PDB file of N, CA and C in Angstrom:
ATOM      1  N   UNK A   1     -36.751 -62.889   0.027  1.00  0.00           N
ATOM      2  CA  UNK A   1     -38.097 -62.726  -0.497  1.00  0.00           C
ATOM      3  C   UNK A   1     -38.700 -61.445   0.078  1.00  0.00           C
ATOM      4  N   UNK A   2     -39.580 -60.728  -0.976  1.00  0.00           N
ATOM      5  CA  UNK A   2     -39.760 -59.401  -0.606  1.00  0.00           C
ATOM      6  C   UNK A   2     -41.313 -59.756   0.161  1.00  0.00           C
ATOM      7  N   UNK A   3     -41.718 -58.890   0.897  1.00  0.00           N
ATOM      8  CA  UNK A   3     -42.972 -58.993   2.220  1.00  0.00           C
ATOM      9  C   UNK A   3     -43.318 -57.569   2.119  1.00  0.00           C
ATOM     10  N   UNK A   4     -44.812 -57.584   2.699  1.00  0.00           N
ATOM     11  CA  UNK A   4     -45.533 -56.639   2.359  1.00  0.00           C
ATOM     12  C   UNK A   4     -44.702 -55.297   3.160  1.00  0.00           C
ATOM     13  N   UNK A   5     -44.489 -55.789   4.319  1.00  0.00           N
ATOM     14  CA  UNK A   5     -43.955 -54.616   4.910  1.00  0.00           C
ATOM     15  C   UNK A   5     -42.634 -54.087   4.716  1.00  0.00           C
ATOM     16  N   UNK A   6     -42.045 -54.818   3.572  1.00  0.00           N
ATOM     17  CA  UNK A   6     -40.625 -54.128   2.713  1.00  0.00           C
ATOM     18  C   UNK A   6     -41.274 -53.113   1.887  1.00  0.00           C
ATOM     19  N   UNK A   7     -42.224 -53.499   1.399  1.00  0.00           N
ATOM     20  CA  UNK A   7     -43.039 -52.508   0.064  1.00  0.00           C
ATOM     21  C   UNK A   7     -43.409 -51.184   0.880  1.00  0.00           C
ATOM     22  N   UNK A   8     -43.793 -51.137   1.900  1.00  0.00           N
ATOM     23  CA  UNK A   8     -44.396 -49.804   2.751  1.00  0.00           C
ATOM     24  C   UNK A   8     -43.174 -49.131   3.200  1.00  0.00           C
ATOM     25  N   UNK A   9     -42.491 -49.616   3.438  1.00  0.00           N
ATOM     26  CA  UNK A   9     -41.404 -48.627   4.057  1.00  0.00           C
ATOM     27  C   UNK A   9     -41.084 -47.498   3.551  1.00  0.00           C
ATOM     28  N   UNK A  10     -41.179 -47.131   1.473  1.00  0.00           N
ATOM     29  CA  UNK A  10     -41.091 -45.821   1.810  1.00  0.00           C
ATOM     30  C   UNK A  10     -41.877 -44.560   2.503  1.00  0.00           C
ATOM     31  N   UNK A  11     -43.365 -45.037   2.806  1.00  0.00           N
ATOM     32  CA  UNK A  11     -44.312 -44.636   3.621  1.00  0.00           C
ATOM     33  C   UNK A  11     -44.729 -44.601   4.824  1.00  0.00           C
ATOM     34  N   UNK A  12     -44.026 -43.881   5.527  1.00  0.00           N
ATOM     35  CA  UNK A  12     -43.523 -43.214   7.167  1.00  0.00           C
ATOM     36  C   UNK A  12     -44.790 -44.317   8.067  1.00  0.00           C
ATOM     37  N   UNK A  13     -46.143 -43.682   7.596  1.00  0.00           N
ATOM     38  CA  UNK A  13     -47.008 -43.988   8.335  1.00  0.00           C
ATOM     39  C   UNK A  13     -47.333 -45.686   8.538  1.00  0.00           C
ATOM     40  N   UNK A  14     -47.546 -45.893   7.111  1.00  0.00           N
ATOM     41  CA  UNK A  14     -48.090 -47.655   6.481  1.00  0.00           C
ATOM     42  C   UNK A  14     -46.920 -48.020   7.139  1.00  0.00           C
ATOM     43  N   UNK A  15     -45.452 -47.599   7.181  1.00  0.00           N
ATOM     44  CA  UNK A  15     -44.486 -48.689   7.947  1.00  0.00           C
ATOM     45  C   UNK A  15     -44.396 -49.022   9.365  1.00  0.00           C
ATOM     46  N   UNK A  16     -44.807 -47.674   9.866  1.00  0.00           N
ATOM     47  CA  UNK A  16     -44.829 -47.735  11.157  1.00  0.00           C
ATOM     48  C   UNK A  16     -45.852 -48.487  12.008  1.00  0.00           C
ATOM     49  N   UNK A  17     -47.476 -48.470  10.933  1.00  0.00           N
ATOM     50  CA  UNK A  17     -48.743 -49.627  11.537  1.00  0.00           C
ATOM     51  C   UNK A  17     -48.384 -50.741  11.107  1.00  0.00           C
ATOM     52  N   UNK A  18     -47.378 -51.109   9.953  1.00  0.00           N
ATOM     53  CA  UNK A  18     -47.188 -52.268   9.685  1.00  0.00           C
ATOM     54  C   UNK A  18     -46.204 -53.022  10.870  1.00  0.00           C
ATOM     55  N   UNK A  19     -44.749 -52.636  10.856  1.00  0.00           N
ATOM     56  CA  UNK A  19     -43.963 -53.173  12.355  1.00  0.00           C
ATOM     57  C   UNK A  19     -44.207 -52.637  13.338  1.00  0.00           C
ATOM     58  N   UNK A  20     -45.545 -52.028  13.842  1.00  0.00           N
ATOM     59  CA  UNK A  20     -45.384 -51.582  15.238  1.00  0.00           C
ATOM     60  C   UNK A  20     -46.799 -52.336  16.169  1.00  0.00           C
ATOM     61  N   UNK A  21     -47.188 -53.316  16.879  1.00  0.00           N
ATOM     62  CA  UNK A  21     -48.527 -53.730  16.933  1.00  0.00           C
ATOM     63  C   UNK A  21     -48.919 -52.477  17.728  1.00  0.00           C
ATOM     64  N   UNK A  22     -48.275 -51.802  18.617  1.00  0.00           N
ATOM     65  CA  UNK A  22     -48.980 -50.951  19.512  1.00  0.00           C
ATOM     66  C   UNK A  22     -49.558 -50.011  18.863  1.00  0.00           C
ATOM     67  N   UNK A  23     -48.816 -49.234  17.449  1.00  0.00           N
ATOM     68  CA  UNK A  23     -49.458 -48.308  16.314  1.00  0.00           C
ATOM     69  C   UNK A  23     -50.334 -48.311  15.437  1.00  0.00           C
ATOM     70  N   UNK A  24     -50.218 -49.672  15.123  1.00  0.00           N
ATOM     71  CA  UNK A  24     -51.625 -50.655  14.616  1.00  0.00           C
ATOM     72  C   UNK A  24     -52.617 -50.651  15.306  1.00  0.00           C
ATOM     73  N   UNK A  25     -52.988 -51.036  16.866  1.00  0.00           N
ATOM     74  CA  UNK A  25     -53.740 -51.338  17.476  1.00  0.00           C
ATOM     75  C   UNK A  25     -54.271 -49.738  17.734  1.00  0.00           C
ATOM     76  N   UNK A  26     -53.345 -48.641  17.953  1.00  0.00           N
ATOM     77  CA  UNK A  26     -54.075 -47.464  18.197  1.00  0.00           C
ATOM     78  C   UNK A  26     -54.946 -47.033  16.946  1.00  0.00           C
ATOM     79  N   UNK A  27     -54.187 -47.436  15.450  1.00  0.00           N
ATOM     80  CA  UNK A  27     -54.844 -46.638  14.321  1.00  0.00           C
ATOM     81  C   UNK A  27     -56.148 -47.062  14.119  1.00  0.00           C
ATOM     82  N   UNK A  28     -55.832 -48.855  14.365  1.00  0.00           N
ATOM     83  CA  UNK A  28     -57.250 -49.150  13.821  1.00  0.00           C
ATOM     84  C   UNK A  28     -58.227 -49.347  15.621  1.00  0.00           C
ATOM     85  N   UNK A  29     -57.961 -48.821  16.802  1.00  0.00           N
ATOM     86  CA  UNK A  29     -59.034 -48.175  18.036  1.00  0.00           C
ATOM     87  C   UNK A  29     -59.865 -46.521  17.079  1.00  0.00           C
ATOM     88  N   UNK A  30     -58.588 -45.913  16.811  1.00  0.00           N
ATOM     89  CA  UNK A  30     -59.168 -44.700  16.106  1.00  0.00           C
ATOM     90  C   UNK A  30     -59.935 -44.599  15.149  1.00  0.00           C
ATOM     91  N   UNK A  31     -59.795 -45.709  14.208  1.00  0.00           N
ATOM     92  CA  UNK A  31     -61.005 -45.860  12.993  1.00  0.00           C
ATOM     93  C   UNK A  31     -61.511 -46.303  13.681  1.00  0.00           C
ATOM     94  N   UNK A  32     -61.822 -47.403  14.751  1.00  0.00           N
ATOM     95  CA  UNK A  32     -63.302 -47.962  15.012  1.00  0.00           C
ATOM     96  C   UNK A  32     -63.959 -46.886  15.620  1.00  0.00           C
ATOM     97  N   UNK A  33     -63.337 -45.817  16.702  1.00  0.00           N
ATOM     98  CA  UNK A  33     -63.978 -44.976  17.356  1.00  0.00           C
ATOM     99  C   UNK A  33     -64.612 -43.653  16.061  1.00  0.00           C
ATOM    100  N   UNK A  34     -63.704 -43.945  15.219  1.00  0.00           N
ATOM    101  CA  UNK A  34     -64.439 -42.837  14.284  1.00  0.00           C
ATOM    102  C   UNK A  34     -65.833 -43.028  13.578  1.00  0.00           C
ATOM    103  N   UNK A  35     -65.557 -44.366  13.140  1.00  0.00           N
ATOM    104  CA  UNK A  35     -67.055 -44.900  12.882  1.00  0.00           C
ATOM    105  C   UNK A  35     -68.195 -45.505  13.810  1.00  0.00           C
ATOM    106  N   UNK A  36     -67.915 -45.442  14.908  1.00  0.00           N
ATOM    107  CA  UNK A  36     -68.877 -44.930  15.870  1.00  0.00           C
ATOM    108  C   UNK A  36     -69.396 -43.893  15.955  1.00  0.00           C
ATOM    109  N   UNK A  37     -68.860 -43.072  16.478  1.00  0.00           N
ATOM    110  CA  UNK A  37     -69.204 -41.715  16.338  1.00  0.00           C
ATOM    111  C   UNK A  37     -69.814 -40.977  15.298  1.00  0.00           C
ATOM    112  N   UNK A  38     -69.017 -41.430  14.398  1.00  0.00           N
ATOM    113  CA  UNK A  38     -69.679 -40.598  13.051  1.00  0.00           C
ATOM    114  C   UNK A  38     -70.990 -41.088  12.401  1.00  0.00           C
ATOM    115  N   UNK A  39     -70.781 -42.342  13.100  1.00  0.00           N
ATOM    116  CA  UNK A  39     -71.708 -43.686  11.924  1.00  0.00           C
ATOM    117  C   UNK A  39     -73.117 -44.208  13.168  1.00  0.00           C
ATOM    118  N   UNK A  40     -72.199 -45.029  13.553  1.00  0.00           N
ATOM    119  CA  UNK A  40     -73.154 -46.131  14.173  1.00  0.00           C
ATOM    120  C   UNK A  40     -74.064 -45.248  15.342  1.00  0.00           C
ATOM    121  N   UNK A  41     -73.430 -44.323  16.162  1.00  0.00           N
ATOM    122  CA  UNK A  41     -74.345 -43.778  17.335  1.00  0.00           C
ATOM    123  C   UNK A  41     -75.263 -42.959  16.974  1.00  0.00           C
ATOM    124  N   UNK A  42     -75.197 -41.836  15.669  1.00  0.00           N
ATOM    125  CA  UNK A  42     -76.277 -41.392  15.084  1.00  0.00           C
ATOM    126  C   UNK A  42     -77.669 -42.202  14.481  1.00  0.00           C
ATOM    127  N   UNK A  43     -77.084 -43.253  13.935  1.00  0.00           N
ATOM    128  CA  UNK A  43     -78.116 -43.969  13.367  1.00  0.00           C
ATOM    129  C   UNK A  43     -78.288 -45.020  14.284  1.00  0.00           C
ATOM    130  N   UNK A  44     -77.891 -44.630  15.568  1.00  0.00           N
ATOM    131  CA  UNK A  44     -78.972 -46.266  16.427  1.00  0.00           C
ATOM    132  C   UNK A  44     -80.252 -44.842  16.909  1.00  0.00           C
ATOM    133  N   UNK A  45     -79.265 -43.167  17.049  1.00  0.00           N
ATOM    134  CA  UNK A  45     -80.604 -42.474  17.736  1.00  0.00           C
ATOM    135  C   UNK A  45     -82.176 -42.378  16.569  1.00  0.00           C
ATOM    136  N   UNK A  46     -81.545 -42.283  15.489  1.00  0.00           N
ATOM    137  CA  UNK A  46     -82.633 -42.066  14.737  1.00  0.00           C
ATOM    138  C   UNK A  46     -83.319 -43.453  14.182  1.00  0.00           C
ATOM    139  N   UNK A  47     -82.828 -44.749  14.666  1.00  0.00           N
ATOM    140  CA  UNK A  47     -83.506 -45.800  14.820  1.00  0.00           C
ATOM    141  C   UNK A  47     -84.403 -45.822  15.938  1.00  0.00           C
ATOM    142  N   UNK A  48     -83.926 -44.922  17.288  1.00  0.00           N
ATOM    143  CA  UNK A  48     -84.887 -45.054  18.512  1.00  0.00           C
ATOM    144  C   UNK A  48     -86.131 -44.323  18.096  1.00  0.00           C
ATOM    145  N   UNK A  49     -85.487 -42.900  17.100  1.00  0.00           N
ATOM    146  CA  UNK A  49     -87.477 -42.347  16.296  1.00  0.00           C
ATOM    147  C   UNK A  49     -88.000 -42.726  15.289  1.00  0.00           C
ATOM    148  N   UNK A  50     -87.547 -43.596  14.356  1.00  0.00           N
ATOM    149  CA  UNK A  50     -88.154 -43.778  13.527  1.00  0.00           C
ATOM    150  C   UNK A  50     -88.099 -45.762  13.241  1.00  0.00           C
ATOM    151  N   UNK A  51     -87.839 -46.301  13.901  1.00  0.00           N
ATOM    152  CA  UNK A  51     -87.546 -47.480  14.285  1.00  0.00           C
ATOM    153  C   UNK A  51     -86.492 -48.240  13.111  1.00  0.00           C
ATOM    154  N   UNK A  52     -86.363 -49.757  12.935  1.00  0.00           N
ATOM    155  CA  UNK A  52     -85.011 -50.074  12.342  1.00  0.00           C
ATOM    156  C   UNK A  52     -85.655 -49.748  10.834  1.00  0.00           C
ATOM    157  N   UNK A  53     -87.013 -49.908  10.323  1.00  0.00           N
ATOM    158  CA  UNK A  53     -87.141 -50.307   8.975  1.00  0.00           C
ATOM    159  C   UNK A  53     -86.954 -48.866   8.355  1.00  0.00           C
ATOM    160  N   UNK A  54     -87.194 -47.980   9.459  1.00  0.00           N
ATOM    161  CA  UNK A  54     -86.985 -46.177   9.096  1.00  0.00           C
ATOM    162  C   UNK A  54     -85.771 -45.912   8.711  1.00  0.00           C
ATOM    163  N   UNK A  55     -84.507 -46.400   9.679  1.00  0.00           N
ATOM    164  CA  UNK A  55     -83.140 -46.615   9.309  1.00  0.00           C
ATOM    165  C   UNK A  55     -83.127 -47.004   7.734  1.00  0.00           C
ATOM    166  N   UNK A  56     -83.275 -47.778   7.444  1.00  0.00           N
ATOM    167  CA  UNK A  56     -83.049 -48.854   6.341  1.00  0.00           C
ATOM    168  C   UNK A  56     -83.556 -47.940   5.095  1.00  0.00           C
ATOM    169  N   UNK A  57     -84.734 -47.332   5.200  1.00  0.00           N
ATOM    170  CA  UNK A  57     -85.749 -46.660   4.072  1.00  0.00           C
ATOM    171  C   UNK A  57     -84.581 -45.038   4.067  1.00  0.00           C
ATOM    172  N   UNK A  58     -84.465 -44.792   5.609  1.00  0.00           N
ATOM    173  CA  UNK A  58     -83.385 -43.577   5.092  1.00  0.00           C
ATOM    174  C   UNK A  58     -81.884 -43.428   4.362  1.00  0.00           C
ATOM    175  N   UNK A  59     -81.148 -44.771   4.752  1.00  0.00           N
ATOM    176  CA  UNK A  59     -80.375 -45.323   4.416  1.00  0.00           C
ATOM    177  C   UNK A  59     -80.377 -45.444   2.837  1.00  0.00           C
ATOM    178  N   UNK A  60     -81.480 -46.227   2.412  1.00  0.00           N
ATOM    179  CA  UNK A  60     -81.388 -46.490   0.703  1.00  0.00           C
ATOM    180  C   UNK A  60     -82.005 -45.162   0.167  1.00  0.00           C
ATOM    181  N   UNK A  61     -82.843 -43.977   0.816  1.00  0.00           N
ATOM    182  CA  UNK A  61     -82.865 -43.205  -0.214  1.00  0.00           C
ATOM    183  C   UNK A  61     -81.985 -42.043  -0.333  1.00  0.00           C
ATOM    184  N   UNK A  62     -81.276 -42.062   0.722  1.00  0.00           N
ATOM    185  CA  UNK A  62     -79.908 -41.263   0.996  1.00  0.00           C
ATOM    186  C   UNK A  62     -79.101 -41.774  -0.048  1.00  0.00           C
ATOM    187  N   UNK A  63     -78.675 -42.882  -0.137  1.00  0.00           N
ATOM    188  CA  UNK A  63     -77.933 -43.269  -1.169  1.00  0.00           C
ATOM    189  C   UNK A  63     -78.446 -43.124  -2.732  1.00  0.00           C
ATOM    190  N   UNK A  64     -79.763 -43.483  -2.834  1.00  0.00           N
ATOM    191  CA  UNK A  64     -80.474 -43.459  -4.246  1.00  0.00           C
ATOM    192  C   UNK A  64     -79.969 -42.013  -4.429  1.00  0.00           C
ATOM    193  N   UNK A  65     -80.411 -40.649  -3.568  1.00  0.00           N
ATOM    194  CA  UNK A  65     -80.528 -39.259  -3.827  1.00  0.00           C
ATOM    195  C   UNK A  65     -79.023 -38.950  -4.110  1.00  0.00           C
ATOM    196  N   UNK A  66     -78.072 -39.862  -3.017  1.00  0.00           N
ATOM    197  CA  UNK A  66     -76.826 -38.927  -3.002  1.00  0.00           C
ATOM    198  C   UNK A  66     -75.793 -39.376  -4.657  1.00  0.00           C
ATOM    199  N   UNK A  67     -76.422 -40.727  -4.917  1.00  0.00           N
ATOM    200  CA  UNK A  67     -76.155 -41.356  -6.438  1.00  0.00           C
ATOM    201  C   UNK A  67     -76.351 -40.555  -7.632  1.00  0.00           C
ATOM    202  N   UNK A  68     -77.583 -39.945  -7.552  1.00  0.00           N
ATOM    203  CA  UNK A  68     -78.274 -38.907  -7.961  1.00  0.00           C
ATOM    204  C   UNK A  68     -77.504 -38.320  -8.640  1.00  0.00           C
ATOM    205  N   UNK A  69     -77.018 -37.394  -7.476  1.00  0.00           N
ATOM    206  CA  UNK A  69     -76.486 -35.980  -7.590  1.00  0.00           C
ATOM    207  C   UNK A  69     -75.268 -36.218  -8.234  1.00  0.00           C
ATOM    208  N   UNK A  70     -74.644 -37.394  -7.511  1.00  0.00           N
ATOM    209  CA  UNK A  70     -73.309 -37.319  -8.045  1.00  0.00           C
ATOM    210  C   UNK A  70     -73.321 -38.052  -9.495  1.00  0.00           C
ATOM    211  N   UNK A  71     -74.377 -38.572 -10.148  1.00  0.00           N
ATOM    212  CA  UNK A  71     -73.950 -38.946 -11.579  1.00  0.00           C
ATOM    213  C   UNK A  71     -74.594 -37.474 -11.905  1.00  0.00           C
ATOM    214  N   UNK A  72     -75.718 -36.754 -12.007  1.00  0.00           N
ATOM    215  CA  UNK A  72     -75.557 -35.761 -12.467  1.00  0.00           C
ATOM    216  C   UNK A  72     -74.779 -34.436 -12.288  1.00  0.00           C
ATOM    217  N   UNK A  73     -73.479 -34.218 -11.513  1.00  0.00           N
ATOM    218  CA  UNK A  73     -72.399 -33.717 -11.543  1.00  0.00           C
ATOM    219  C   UNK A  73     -71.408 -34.449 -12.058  1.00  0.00           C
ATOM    220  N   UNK A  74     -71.673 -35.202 -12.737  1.00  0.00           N
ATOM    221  CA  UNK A  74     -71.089 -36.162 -13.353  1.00  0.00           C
ATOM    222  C   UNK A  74     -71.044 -36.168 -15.119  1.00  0.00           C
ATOM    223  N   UNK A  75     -72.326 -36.184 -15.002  1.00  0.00           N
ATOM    224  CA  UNK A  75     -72.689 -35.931 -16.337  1.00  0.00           C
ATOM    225  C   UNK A  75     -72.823 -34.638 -17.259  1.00  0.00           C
ATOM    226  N   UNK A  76     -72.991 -33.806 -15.981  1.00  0.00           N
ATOM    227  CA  UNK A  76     -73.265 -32.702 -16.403  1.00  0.00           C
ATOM    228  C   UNK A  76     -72.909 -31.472 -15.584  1.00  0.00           C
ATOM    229  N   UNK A  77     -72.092 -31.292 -15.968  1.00  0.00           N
ATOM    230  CA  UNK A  77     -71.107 -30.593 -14.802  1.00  0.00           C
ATOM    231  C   UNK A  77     -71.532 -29.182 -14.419  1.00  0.00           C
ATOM    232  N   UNK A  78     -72.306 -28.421 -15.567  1.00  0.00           N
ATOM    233  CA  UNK A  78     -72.628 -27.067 -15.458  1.00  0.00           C
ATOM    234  C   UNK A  78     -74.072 -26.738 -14.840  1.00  0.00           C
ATOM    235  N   UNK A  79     -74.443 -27.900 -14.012  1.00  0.00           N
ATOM    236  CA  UNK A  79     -75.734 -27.434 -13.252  1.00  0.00           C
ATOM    237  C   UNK A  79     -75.377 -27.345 -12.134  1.00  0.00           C
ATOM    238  N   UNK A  80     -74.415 -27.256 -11.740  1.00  0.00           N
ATOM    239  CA  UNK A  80     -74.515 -27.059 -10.183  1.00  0.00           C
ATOM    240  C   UNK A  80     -74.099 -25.319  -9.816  1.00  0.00           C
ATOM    241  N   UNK A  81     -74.172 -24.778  -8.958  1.00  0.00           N
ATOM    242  CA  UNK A  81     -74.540 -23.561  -8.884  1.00  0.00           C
ATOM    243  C   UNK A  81     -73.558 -22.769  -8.927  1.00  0.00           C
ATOM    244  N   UNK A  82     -72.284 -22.988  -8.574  1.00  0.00           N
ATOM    245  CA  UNK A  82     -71.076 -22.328  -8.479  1.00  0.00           C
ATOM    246  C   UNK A  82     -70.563 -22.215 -10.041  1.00  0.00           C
ATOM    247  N   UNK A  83     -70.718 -23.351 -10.642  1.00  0.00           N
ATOM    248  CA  UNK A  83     -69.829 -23.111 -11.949  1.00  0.00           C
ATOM    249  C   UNK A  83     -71.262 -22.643 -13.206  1.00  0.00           C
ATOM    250  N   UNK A  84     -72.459 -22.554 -12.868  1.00  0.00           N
ATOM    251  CA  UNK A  84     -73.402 -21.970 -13.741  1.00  0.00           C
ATOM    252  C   UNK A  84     -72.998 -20.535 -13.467  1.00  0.00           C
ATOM    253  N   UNK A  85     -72.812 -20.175 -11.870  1.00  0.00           N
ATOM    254  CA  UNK A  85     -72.816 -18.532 -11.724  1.00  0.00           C
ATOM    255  C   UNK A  85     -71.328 -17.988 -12.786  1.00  0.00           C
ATOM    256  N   UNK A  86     -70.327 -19.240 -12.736  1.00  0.00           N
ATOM    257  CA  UNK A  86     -68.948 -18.893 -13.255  1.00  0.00           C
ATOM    258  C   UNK A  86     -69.441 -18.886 -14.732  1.00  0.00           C
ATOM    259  N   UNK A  87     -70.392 -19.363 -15.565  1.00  0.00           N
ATOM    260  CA  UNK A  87     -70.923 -19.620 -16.951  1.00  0.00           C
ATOM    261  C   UNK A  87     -71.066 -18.312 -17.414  1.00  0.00           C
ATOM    262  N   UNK A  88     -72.144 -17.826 -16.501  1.00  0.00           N
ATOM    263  CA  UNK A  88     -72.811 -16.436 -16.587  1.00  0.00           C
ATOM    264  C   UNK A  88     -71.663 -15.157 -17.179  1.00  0.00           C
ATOM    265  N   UNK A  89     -71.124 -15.309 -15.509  1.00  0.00           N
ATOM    266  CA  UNK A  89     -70.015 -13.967 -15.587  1.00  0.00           C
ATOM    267  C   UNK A  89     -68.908 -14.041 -16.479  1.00  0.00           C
ATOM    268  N   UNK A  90     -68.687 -15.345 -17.057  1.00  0.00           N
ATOM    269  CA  UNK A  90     -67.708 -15.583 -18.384  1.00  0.00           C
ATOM    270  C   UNK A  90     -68.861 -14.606 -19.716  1.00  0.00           C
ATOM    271  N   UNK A  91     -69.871 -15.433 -19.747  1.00  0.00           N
ATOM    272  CA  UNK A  91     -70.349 -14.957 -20.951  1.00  0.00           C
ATOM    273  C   UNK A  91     -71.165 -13.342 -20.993  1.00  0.00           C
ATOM    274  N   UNK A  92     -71.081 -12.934 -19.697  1.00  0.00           N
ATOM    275  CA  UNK A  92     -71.565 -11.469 -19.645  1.00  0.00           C
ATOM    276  C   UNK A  92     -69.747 -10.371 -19.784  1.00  0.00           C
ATOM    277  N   UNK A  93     -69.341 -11.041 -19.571  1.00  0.00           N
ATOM    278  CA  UNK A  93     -67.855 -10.409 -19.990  1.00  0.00           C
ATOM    279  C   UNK A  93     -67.730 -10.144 -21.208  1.00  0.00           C
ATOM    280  N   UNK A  94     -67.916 -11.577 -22.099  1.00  0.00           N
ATOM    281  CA  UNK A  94     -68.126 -12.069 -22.763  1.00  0.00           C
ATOM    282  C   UNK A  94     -68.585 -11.091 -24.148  1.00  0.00           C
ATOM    283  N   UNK A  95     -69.794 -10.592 -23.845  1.00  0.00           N
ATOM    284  CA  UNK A  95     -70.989 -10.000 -24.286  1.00  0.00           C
ATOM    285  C   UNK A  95     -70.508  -8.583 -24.024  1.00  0.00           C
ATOM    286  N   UNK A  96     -69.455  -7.804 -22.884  1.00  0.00           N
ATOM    287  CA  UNK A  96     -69.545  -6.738 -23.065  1.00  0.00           C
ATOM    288  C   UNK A  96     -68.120  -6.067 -23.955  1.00  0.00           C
ATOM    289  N   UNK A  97     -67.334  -6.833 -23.589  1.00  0.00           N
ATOM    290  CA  UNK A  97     -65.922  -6.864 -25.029  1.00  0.00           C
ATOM    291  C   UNK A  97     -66.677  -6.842 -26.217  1.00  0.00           C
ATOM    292  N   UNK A  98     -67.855  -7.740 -26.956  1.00  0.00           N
ATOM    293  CA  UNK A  98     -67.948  -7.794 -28.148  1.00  0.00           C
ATOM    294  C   UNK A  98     -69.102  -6.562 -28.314  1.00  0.00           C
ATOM    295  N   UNK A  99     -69.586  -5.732 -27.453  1.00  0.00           N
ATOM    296  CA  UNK A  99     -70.299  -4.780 -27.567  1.00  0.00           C
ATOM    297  C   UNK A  99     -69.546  -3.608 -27.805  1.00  0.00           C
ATOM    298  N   UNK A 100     -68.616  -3.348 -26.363  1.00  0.00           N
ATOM    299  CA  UNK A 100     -67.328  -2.413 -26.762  1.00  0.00           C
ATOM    300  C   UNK A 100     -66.821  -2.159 -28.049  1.00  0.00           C
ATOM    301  N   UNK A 101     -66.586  -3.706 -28.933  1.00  0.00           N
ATOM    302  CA  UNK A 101     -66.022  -3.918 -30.242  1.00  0.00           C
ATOM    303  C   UNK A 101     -66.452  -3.339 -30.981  1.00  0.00           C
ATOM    304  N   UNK A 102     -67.645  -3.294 -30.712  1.00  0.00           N
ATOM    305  CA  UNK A 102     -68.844  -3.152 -31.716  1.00  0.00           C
ATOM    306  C   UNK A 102     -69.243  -1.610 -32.019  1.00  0.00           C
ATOM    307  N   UNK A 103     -68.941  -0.859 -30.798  1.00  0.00           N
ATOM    308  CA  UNK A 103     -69.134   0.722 -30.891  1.00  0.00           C
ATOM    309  C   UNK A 103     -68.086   1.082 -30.934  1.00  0.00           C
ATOM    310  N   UNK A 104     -67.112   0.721 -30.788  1.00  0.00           N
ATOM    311  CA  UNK A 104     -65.781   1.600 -31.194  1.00  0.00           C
ATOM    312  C   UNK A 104     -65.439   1.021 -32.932  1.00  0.00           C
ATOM    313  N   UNK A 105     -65.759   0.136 -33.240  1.00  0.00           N
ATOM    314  CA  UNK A 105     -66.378   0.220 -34.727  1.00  0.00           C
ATOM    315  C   UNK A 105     -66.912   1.137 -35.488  1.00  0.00           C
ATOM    316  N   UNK A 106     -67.724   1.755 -34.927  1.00  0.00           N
ATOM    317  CA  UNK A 106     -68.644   2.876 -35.741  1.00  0.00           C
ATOM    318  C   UNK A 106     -68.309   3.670 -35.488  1.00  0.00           C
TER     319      UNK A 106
END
């Protein structure tokens, strides 16, 4: 009978956290320490200034804003600033080939 950790083996890493507890136990010390660090110790400091309900209000409008953005890069791909500037310099190229065209015409 096939087991999860037959399925990982062609994957160096997943096999090695799967039969190894000591590699396991380091990967997932390293994710917890990562989301500490990254996560939880920032937002207990800015709970000490703005207290827990401040957390919570920054929390949901971080997400509302960051939802935001990403359905409207989503939806609409040509507002964001890099590929409007790429819009431009396509269609000013664009504009000077069919001008060129246009006087070596006459």
């Amino acid at each position: 009978q096939t087991v999860l950790a037959d399925k990982l083996a062609p994957y160096l890493i997943l096999d090695a956290l799967s039969t190894h507890a000591r590699y396991a136990f380091l990967g997932f010390l390293a994710i917890y320490l990562l989301f500490v660090i990254l996560i939880w110790i920032p937002l207990w400091l800015l709970g000490l200034l703005v207290t827990e309900w401040g957390v919570y209000a920054f929390l949901l409008v971080s997400l509302i804003y960051g939802g935001r953005c990403l359905l409207r890069l989503l939806a609409f791909p040509g507002t964001s600033v890099r590929v409007y500037g790429e819009i431009e310099n396509e269609f000013a190229k664009y504009s000077c080939k069919m001008l060129e065209g246009g006087c070596g015409a006459v």
